[in-house]
PDB file of C-alpha atoms and ligand atoms in Angstrom:
ATOM      1  CA  MET A 640     -14.923 173.247 274.159  1.00  0.00           C
ATOM      2  CA  ASN A 641     -14.217 176.435 272.174  1.00  0.00           C
ATOM      3  CA  THR A 642     -17.812 176.802 271.214  1.00  0.00           C
ATOM      4  CA  PRO A 643     -18.559 180.516 270.948  1.00  0.00           C
ATOM      5  CA  PRO A 644     -21.121 181.753 273.371  1.00  0.00           C
ATOM      6  CA  VAL A 645     -24.642 181.643 272.053  1.00  0.00           C
ATOM      7  CA  ALA A 646     -26.029 185.181 271.432  1.00  0.00           C
ATOM      8  CA  ARG A 647     -29.348 185.192 273.053  1.00  0.00           C
ATOM      9  CA  HIS A 648     -31.646 187.757 271.482  1.00  0.00           C
ATOM     10  CA  PRO A 649     -33.515 189.409 274.269  1.00  0.00           C
ATOM     11  CA  SER A 650     -36.911 188.898 272.676  1.00  0.00           C
ATOM     12  CA  THR A 651     -36.409 185.211 272.859  1.00  0.00           C
ATOM     13  CA  SER A 652     -36.290 185.258 276.615  1.00  0.00           C
ATOM     14  CA  SER A 653     -39.365 184.251 278.368  1.00  0.00           C
ATOM     15  CA  CYS A 654     -38.749 186.070 281.609  1.00  0.00           C
ATOM     16  CA  LEU A 655     -38.038 189.734 280.607  1.00  0.00           C
ATOM     17  CA  SER A 656     -38.537 192.179 283.227  1.00  0.00           C
ATOM     18  CA  ARG A 657     -40.188 195.515 282.709  1.00  0.00           C
ATOM     19  CA  ARG A 658     -36.874 197.153 283.220  1.00  0.00           C
ATOM     20  CA  SER A 659     -35.239 195.118 280.479  1.00  0.00           C
ATOM     21  CA  LEU A 660     -38.096 195.778 278.142  1.00  0.00           C
ATOM     22  CA  LEU A 661     -37.577 199.506 278.730  1.00  0.00           C
ATOM     23  CA  ARG A 662     -33.968 199.052 277.782  1.00  0.00           C
ATOM     24  CA  LEU A 663     -34.945 197.402 274.595  1.00  0.00           C
ATOM     25  CA  GLY A 664     -36.643 200.528 273.478  1.00  0.00           C
ATOM     26  CA  ALA A 665     -39.299 200.493 270.811  1.00  0.00           C
ATOM     27  CA  THR A 666     -38.436 197.276 269.037  1.00  0.00           C
ATOM     28  CA  ALA A 667     -41.435 195.543 267.731  1.00  0.00           C
ATOM     29  CA  GLY A 668     -41.015 192.583 270.007  1.00  0.00           C
ATOM     30  CA  ALA A 669     -40.926 194.710 273.131  1.00  0.00           C
ATOM     31  CA  ALA A 670     -43.853 196.846 272.017  1.00  0.00           C
ATOM     32  CA  LEU A 671     -46.006 193.809 271.783  1.00  0.00           C
ATOM     33  CA  LEU A 672     -45.237 192.837 275.286  1.00  0.00           C
ATOM     34  CA  LEU A 673     -45.654 196.300 276.835  1.00  0.00           C
ATOM     35  CA  PRO A 674     -48.826 196.982 278.870  1.00  0.00           C
ATOM     36  CA  PRO A 675     -51.063 199.547 277.179  1.00  0.00           C
ATOM     37  CA  ALA A 676     -50.207 202.330 279.749  1.00  0.00           C
ATOM     38  CA  LEU A 677     -46.538 201.946 278.847  1.00  0.00           C
ATOM     39  CA  LEU A 678     -47.216 202.102 275.212  1.00  0.00           C
ATOM     40  CA  ALA A 679     -49.236 205.289 275.627  1.00  0.00           C
ATOM     41  CA  ALA A 680     -46.367 207.020 277.374  1.00  0.00           C
ATOM     42  CA  GLY A 681     -43.829 205.949 274.728  1.00  0.00           C
ATOM     43  CA  GLY A 682     -42.456 203.193 276.931  1.00  0.00           C
ATOM     44  CA  ARG A 683     -42.445 205.388 280.109  1.00  0.00           C
ATOM     45  CA  ARG A 684     -44.906 204.976 283.001  1.00  0.00           C
ATOM     46  CA  ARG A 685     -47.123 207.896 283.664  1.00  0.00           C
ATOM     47  CA  VAL A 686     -48.073 209.566 286.966  1.00  0.00           C
ATOM     48  CA  VAL A 687     -50.896 212.195 286.957  1.00  0.00           C
ATOM     49  CA  VAL A 688     -50.860 214.766 289.723  1.00  0.00           C
ATOM     50  CA  TRP A 689     -54.332 216.216 290.382  1.00  0.00           C
ATOM     51  CA  SER A 690     -55.328 219.103 292.538  1.00  0.00           C
ATOM     52  CA  GLU A 691     -58.434 221.303 292.717  1.00  0.00           C
ATOM     53  CA  GLY A 692     -56.820 224.737 292.284  1.00  0.00           C
ATOM     54  CA  THR A 693     -57.676 226.234 295.692  1.00  0.00           C
ATOM     55  CA  ALA A 694     -54.245 226.521 297.413  1.00  0.00           C
ATOM     56  CA  PRO A 695     -53.178 229.971 298.409  1.00  0.00           C
ATOM     57  CA  LYS A 696     -50.987 231.636 295.751  1.00  0.00           C
ATOM     58  CA  ASN A 697     -48.455 232.970 298.261  1.00  0.00           C
ATOM     59  CA  VAL A 698     -47.623 229.370 299.206  1.00  0.00           C
ATOM     60  CA  TYR A 699     -48.256 227.552 295.994  1.00  0.00           C
ATOM     61  CA  PRO A 700     -48.188 230.024 293.101  1.00  0.00           C
ATOM     62  CA  ASP A 701     -49.009 227.293 290.530  1.00  0.00           C
ATOM     63  CA  ASP A 702     -51.181 225.243 292.893  1.00  0.00           C
ATOM     64  CA  ILE A 703     -50.239 221.959 294.629  1.00  0.00           C
ATOM     65  CA  ASN A 704     -50.152 219.781 291.575  1.00  0.00           C
ATOM     66  CA  THR A 705     -47.207 221.805 290.169  1.00  0.00           C
ATOM     67  CA  ALA A 706     -45.145 221.398 293.494  1.00  0.00           C
ATOM     68  CA  VAL A 707     -45.760 217.786 293.703  1.00  0.00           C
ATOM     69  CA  ALA A 708     -45.033 217.189 290.055  1.00  0.00           C
ATOM     70  CA  GLU A 709     -41.707 219.157 290.433  1.00  0.00           C
ATOM     71  CA  GLY A 710     -40.798 216.720 293.097  1.00  0.00           C
ATOM     72  CA  LEU A 711     -41.251 213.663 290.878  1.00  0.00           C
ATOM     73  CA  LYS A 712     -39.266 214.962 288.000  1.00  0.00           C
ATOM     74  CA  SER A 713     -36.221 212.928 288.961  1.00  0.00           C
ATOM     75  CA  LEU A 714     -38.116 209.673 288.789  1.00  0.00           C
ATOM     76  CA  ASP A 715     -36.415 207.563 286.183  1.00  0.00           C
ATOM     77  CA  GLY A 716     -38.728 206.207 283.402  1.00  0.00           C
ATOM     78  CA  TRP A 717     -41.691 208.187 284.438  1.00  0.00           C
ATOM     79  CA  GLU A 718     -43.773 210.880 282.569  1.00  0.00           C
ATOM     80  CA  VAL A 719     -45.201 213.345 285.051  1.00  0.00           C
ATOM     81  CA  ILE A 720     -48.461 215.184 284.167  1.00  0.00           C
ATOM     82  CA  LYS A 721     -50.371 217.821 286.008  1.00  0.00           C
ATOM     83  CA  ALA A 722     -54.174 217.763 286.064  1.00  0.00           C
ATOM     84  CA  SER A 723     -56.720 220.044 287.696  1.00  0.00           C
ATOM     85  CA  LEU A 724     -60.489 220.224 288.384  1.00  0.00           C
ATOM     86  CA  SER A 725     -60.737 222.952 285.769  1.00  0.00           C
ATOM     87  CA  ASP A 726     -59.343 220.883 282.995  1.00  0.00           C
ATOM     88  CA  PRO A 727     -61.632 219.311 280.430  1.00  0.00           C
ATOM     89  CA  ASP A 728     -63.259 216.201 282.010  1.00  0.00           C
ATOM     90  CA  GLN A 729     -61.957 217.647 285.348  1.00  0.00           C
ATOM     91  CA  GLY A 730     -58.529 216.469 284.394  1.00  0.00           C
ATOM     92  CA  VAL A 731     -59.250 212.769 284.531  1.00  0.00           C
ATOM     93  CA  SER A 732     -60.769 211.843 281.155  1.00  0.00           C
ATOM     94  CA  GLU A 733     -61.254 208.198 280.336  1.00  0.00           C
ATOM     95  CA  GLU A 734     -58.422 208.562 277.654  1.00  0.00           C
ATOM     96  CA  ARG A 735     -56.085 210.004 280.179  1.00  0.00           C
ATOM     97  CA  LEU A 736     -56.814 207.541 282.913  1.00  0.00           C
ATOM     98  CA  ASN A 737     -56.290 204.661 280.449  1.00  0.00           C
ATOM     99  CA  GLY A 738     -52.682 205.757 280.077  1.00  0.00           C
ATOM    100  CA  THR A 739     -52.047 206.462 283.733  1.00  0.00           C
ATOM    101  CA  ASP A 740     -50.151 204.189 286.097  1.00  0.00           C
ATOM    102  CA  VAL A 741     -50.541 206.303 289.248  1.00  0.00           C
ATOM    103  CA  LEU A 742     -52.990 209.018 290.173  1.00  0.00           C
ATOM    104  CA  ILE A 743     -51.945 211.469 292.925  1.00  0.00           C
ATOM    105  CA  TRP A 744     -54.837 213.510 294.437  1.00  0.00           C
ATOM    106  CA  TRP A 745     -54.999 216.672 296.544  1.00  0.00           C
ATOM    107  CA  GLY A 746     -58.461 218.071 297.140  1.00  0.00           C
ATOM    108  CA  HIS A 747     -60.102 219.985 300.047  1.00  0.00           C
ATOM    109  CA  GLN A 748     -62.956 222.391 299.355  1.00  0.00           C
ATOM    110  CA  LYS A 749     -64.256 220.890 296.069  1.00  0.00           C
ATOM    111  CA  HIS A 750     -64.627 217.146 296.734  1.00  0.00           C
ATOM    112  CA  GLY A 751     -68.363 217.373 296.027  1.00  0.00           C
ATOM    113  CA  ASP A 752     -67.668 218.908 292.530  1.00  0.00           C
ATOM    114  CA  VAL A 753     -65.961 215.823 291.240  1.00  0.00           C
ATOM    115  CA  LYS A 754     -68.256 213.891 288.950  1.00  0.00           C
ATOM    116  CA  ASP A 755     -69.343 210.510 290.069  1.00  0.00           C
ATOM    117  CA  GLU A 756     -68.801 208.868 286.692  1.00  0.00           C
ATOM    118  CA  LEU A 757     -65.146 209.918 286.862  1.00  0.00           C
ATOM    119  CA  VAL A 758     -64.815 208.565 290.289  1.00  0.00           C
ATOM    120  CA  ASP A 759     -66.267 205.236 289.146  1.00  0.00           C
ATOM    121  CA  ARG A 760     -63.593 204.897 286.537  1.00  0.00           C
ATOM    122  CA  ILE A 761     -60.768 205.785 288.919  1.00  0.00           C
ATOM    123  CA  VAL A 762     -61.985 203.312 291.506  1.00  0.00           C
ATOM    124  CA  GLN A 763     -62.420 200.563 288.857  1.00  0.00           C
ATOM    125  CA  ARG A 764     -59.013 201.116 287.339  1.00  0.00           C
ATOM    126  CA  VAL A 765     -57.360 200.936 290.827  1.00  0.00           C
ATOM    127  CA  LYS A 766     -59.287 197.747 291.834  1.00  0.00           C
ATOM    128  CA  GLU A 767     -58.453 196.139 288.501  1.00  0.00           C
ATOM    129  CA  GLY A 768     -54.837 196.615 289.342  1.00  0.00           C
ATOM    130  CA  ASN A 769     -54.205 198.981 286.510  1.00  0.00           C
ATOM    131  CA  MET A 770     -53.448 202.166 288.523  1.00  0.00           C
ATOM    132  CA  GLY A 771     -52.163 203.070 291.914  1.00  0.00           C
ATOM    133  CA  PHE A 772     -53.835 205.903 293.883  1.00  0.00           C
ATOM    134  CA  ILE A 773     -52.150 208.281 296.332  1.00  0.00           C
ATOM    135  CA  ALA A 774     -54.286 210.617 298.525  1.00  0.00           C
ATOM    136  CA  LEU A 775     -52.776 213.581 300.152  1.00  0.00           C
ATOM    137  CA  HIS A 776     -53.821 215.278 303.311  1.00  0.00           C
ATOM    138  CA  SER A 777     -57.410 216.614 303.042  1.00  0.00           C
ATOM    139  CA  SER A 778     -57.980 214.176 300.255  1.00  0.00           C
ATOM    140  CA  HIS A 779     -58.796 211.701 303.042  1.00  0.00           C
ATOM    141  CA  PHE A 780     -62.405 212.988 302.204  1.00  0.00           C
ATOM    142  CA  CYS A 781     -62.120 212.868 298.432  1.00  0.00           C
ATOM    143  CA  LYS A 782     -64.637 210.655 296.603  1.00  0.00           C
ATOM    144  CA  PRO A 783     -62.139 208.197 295.048  1.00  0.00           C
ATOM    145  CA  PHE A 784     -60.342 207.531 298.343  1.00  0.00           C
ATOM    146  CA  ARG A 785     -63.591 207.095 300.368  1.00  0.00           C
ATOM    147  CA  ARG A 786     -64.948 204.673 297.775  1.00  0.00           C
ATOM    148  CA  LEU A 787     -61.607 202.704 297.786  1.00  0.00           C
ATOM    149  CA  MET A 788     -61.649 202.578 301.596  1.00  0.00           C
ATOM    150  CA  GLY A 789     -65.350 201.946 302.044  1.00  0.00           C
ATOM    151  CA  THR A 790     -65.362 203.736 305.378  1.00  0.00           C
ATOM    152  CA  ARG A 791     -66.086 207.228 306.695  1.00  0.00           C
ATOM    153  CA  CYS A 792     -62.353 208.281 306.397  1.00  0.00           C
ATOM    154  CA  SER A 793     -62.722 210.965 309.034  1.00  0.00           C
ATOM    155  CA  TRP A 794     -60.183 211.934 311.641  1.00  0.00           C
ATOM    156  CA  ARG A 795     -61.348 212.842 315.123  1.00  0.00           C
ATOM    157  CA  GLU A 796     -60.258 216.516 314.855  1.00  0.00           C
ATOM    158  CA  TYR A 797     -58.552 218.976 312.568  1.00  0.00           C
ATOM    159  CA  VAL A 798     -56.489 221.719 314.255  1.00  0.00           C
ATOM    160  CA  ALA A 799     -54.247 224.102 312.533  1.00  0.00           C
ATOM    161  CA  ASP A 800     -52.781 225.724 315.658  1.00  0.00           C
ATOM    162  CA  GLY A 801     -49.106 225.854 314.799  1.00  0.00           C
ATOM    163  CA  THR A 802     -48.454 222.247 315.892  1.00  0.00           C
ATOM    164  CA  SER A 803     -45.180 220.580 314.761  1.00  0.00           C
ATOM    165  CA  VAL A 804     -44.754 216.938 314.043  1.00  0.00           C
ATOM    166  CA  LYS A 805     -41.867 214.513 314.088  1.00  0.00           C
ATOM    167  CA  ILE A 806     -42.372 211.931 311.347  1.00  0.00           C
ATOM    168  CA  ILE A 807     -40.984 208.531 312.340  1.00  0.00           C
ATOM    169  CA  VAL A 808     -40.088 205.816 309.736  1.00  0.00           C
ATOM    170  CA  LYS A 809     -41.936 202.925 311.260  1.00  0.00           C
ATOM    171  CA  ALA A 810     -41.403 200.389 308.560  1.00  0.00           C
ATOM    172  CA  PRO A 811     -37.788 201.059 307.397  1.00  0.00           C
ATOM    173  CA  ASP A 812     -37.721 198.073 305.056  1.00  0.00           C
ATOM    174  CA  HIS A 813     -40.838 199.179 303.162  1.00  0.00           C
ATOM    175  CA  PRO A 814     -40.126 200.547 299.668  1.00  0.00           C
ATOM    176  CA  ILE A 815     -41.843 203.831 300.556  1.00  0.00           C
ATOM    177  CA  ALA A 816     -39.263 204.415 303.308  1.00  0.00           C
ATOM    178  CA  LYS A 817     -36.320 203.992 301.018  1.00  0.00           C
ATOM    179  CA  GLY A 818     -33.856 206.785 301.692  1.00  0.00           C
ATOM    180  CA  VAL A 819     -36.185 208.389 304.228  1.00  0.00           C
ATOM    181  CA  LYS A 820     -34.983 209.141 307.733  1.00  0.00           C
ATOM    182  CA  ASP A 821     -37.079 210.489 310.547  1.00  0.00           C
ATOM    183  CA  PHE A 822     -37.744 214.195 309.928  1.00  0.00           C
ATOM    184  CA  GLU A 823     -39.673 217.159 311.345  1.00  0.00           C
ATOM    185  CA  LEU A 824     -42.295 219.433 309.916  1.00  0.00           C
ATOM    186  CA  PRO A 825     -42.251 222.662 311.879  1.00  0.00           C
ATOM    187  CA  LYS A 826     -45.973 223.266 311.208  1.00  0.00           C
ATOM    188  CA  ILE A 827     -48.729 220.808 310.418  1.00  0.00           C
ATOM    189  CA  GLU A 828     -52.476 220.745 310.640  1.00  0.00           C
ATOM    190  CA  ARG A 829     -53.003 218.180 313.409  1.00  0.00           C
ATOM    191  CA  TYR A 830     -55.315 215.403 312.333  1.00  0.00           C
ATOM    192  CA  GLY A 831     -56.342 213.626 315.547  1.00  0.00           C
ATOM    193  CA  GLU A 832     -56.637 209.826 315.696  1.00  0.00           C
ATOM    194  CA  PRO A 833     -58.535 207.745 315.287  1.00  0.00           C
ATOM    195  CA  PHE A 834     -58.660 207.819 311.507  1.00  0.00           C
ATOM    196  CA  LEU A 835     -61.598 205.761 310.433  1.00  0.00           C
ATOM    197  CA  VAL A 836     -60.086 203.732 307.617  1.00  0.00           C
ATOM    198  CA  PRO A 837     -59.647 199.914 307.192  1.00  0.00           C
ATOM    199  CA  GLU A 838     -56.620 198.558 309.095  1.00  0.00           C
ATOM    200  CA  PRO A 839     -53.673 199.407 306.841  1.00  0.00           C
ATOM    201  CA  GLU A 840     -51.493 196.753 305.283  1.00  0.00           C
ATOM    202  CA  THR A 841     -48.467 198.804 306.574  1.00  0.00           C
ATOM    203  CA  VAL A 842     -48.093 202.064 308.543  1.00  0.00           C
ATOM    204  CA  VAL A 843     -44.919 203.109 306.866  1.00  0.00           C
ATOM    205  CA  LEU A 844     -44.697 206.519 308.670  1.00  0.00           C
ATOM    206  CA  ASP A 845     -45.743 207.371 312.183  1.00  0.00           C
ATOM    207  CA  GLY A 846     -45.887 210.713 313.797  1.00  0.00           C
ATOM    208  CA  ILE A 847     -45.726 212.509 317.104  1.00  0.00           C
ATOM    209  CA  TYR A 848     -47.326 215.914 317.186  1.00  0.00           C
ATOM    210  CA  THR A 849     -46.110 218.561 319.614  1.00  0.00           C
ATOM    211  CA  LYS A 850     -48.836 220.891 320.540  1.00  0.00           C
ATOM    212  CA  PRO A 851     -48.319 224.567 321.331  1.00  0.00           C
ATOM    213  CA  ASN A 852     -48.591 223.766 325.070  1.00  0.00           C
ATOM    214  CA  GLY A 853     -45.870 221.107 324.799  1.00  0.00           C
ATOM    215  CA  GLN A 854     -48.093 218.099 325.027  1.00  0.00           C
ATOM    216  CA  THR A 855     -47.526 215.288 322.490  1.00  0.00           C
ATOM    217  CA  GLU A 856     -49.921 213.224 320.634  1.00  0.00           C
ATOM    218  CA  PRO A 857     -49.433 210.329 318.195  1.00  0.00           C
ATOM    219  CA  GLY A 858     -50.869 210.320 314.743  1.00  0.00           C
ATOM    220  CA  ARG A 859     -50.268 208.053 311.688  1.00  0.00           C
ATOM    221  CA  MET A 860     -48.509 209.809 308.768  1.00  0.00           C
ATOM    222  CA  GLY A 861     -48.057 207.288 305.867  1.00  0.00           C
ATOM    223  CA  LEU A 862     -50.483 204.372 305.455  1.00  0.00           C
ATOM    224  CA  CYS A 863     -50.888 201.786 302.718  1.00  0.00           C
ATOM    225  CA  TRP A 864     -53.365 199.262 301.541  1.00  0.00           C
ATOM    226  CA  THR A 865     -53.955 196.833 298.701  1.00  0.00           C
ATOM    227  CA  VAL A 866     -57.487 197.251 297.514  1.00  0.00           C
ATOM    228  CA  VAL A 867     -58.554 194.235 295.469  1.00  0.00           C
ATOM    229  CA  ARG A 868     -55.634 194.322 292.942  1.00  0.00           C
ATOM    230  CA  GLY A 869     -54.599 197.980 293.378  1.00  0.00           C
ATOM    231  CA  ARG A 870     -52.344 199.785 295.782  1.00  0.00           C
ATOM    232  CA  VAL A 871     -53.292 202.900 297.705  1.00  0.00           C
ATOM    233  CA  PHE A 872     -51.117 205.206 299.861  1.00  0.00           C
ATOM    234  CA  TYR A 873     -52.354 207.969 302.151  1.00  0.00           C
ATOM    235  CA  PHE A 874     -49.995 210.695 303.416  1.00  0.00           C
ATOM    236  CA  THR A 875     -51.280 212.804 306.256  1.00  0.00           C
ATOM    237  CA  PRO A 876     -49.205 216.104 305.914  1.00  0.00           C
ATOM    238  CA  GLY A 877     -49.832 218.627 303.120  1.00  0.00           C
ATOM    239  CA  HIS A 878     -52.024 221.465 304.512  1.00  0.00           C
ATOM    240  CA  GLU A 879     -52.152 224.188 301.844  1.00  0.00           C
ATOM    241  CA  THR A 880     -50.657 226.865 303.924  1.00  0.00           C
ATOM    242  CA  TYR A 881     -47.452 225.141 305.001  1.00  0.00           C
ATOM    243  CA  GLY A 882     -45.523 224.405 301.731  1.00  0.00           C
ATOM    244  CA  ASP A 883     -44.753 220.710 302.728  1.00  0.00           C
ATOM    245  CA  PHE A 884     -44.592 219.610 299.026  1.00  0.00           C
ATOM    246  CA  PHE A 885     -41.474 221.681 298.511  1.00  0.00           C
ATOM    247  CA  ARG A 886     -39.667 219.744 301.230  1.00  0.00           C
ATOM    248  CA  PRO A 887     -37.003 217.207 300.021  1.00  0.00           C
ATOM    249  CA  GLU A 888     -38.082 214.567 302.540  1.00  0.00           C
ATOM    250  CA  VAL A 889     -41.723 214.709 301.470  1.00  0.00           C
ATOM    251  CA  ARG A 890     -40.705 214.589 297.883  1.00  0.00           C
ATOM    252  CA  GLN A 891     -38.709 211.505 298.598  1.00  0.00           C
ATOM    253  CA  VAL A 892     -41.648 209.794 300.260  1.00  0.00           C
ATOM    254  CA  LEU A 893     -43.930 210.592 297.273  1.00  0.00           C
ATOM    255  CA  ARG A 894     -41.374 209.356 294.675  1.00  0.00           C
ATOM    256  CA  ASN A 895     -41.182 206.184 296.589  1.00  0.00           C
ATOM    257  CA  ALA A 896     -44.932 205.991 296.871  1.00  0.00           C
ATOM    258  CA  VAL A 897     -45.331 206.344 293.147  1.00  0.00           C
ATOM    259  CA  GLU A 898     -43.049 203.434 292.549  1.00  0.00           C
ATOM    260  CA  TRP A 899     -44.751 201.320 295.156  1.00  0.00           C
ATOM    261  CA  THR A 900     -48.342 202.024 294.103  1.00  0.00           C
ATOM    262  CA  ALA A 901     -47.577 201.490 290.410  1.00  0.00           C
ATOM    263  CA  PRO A 902     -49.020 198.317 288.925  1.00  0.00           C
ATOM    264  CA  LYS A 903     -46.399 195.558 288.694  1.00  0.00           C
ATOM    265  CA  ALA A 904     -45.644 193.981 285.396  1.00  0.00           C
TER     266      ALA A 904
HETATM  267 ZN1  LIG B 671     -55.467 221.005 305.700  1.00  0.00          ZN
END
């Protein structure tokens, strides 16, 4: 009746969540159970933000990877790393990829420069369920995204004519929409539908462009897929002259997307 409560040592539990493992810190028992990517980051998960270094300096003084990485800083339990095409192994060495849970990609002019053997490793890691992939804006034509989608990945047209867009949360219960309300971007490069990708698992964000002449046109803004065992998210805004990656709403979407695309324990 007055039996003292049994103290259960956490490591004896057979159903430890990743979160509780993180709380355990670097105890030997926890370390044995942690996935390799978590061990590499000292118990934290790792997101790598890659860009090609071509964004205009007056908008992105330290390129787009820096602006995106700054927006991810508040993610709890994540190490945020910047990578660039000009880094050794184009910023995505095998060693780095092996410790990466999510790879975010912004490219435009230099898709063709990215080495195929690096793309092979990225695609394999995603399909094996060891890394999520997030493609931003003009990265719809980057090699890893096209390989993951297996389609042309083209939009019908690309028009930077001062169009604005209202971004509409279409799937409010989806994790990528957490804390996100409908919002406006005053300028966007209009990517006209259809977008030749496989049918998304979810369209989290929809959009309505308003053209300079007042006409409106729909366009999907945030789409996600599961490719074999890995998760992929594509975000339509992010033209290099408009500074979208400094916007709090965009940063919230990307933080959520990192959590959603990350491999699950
Ligand atoms: Zn663009």
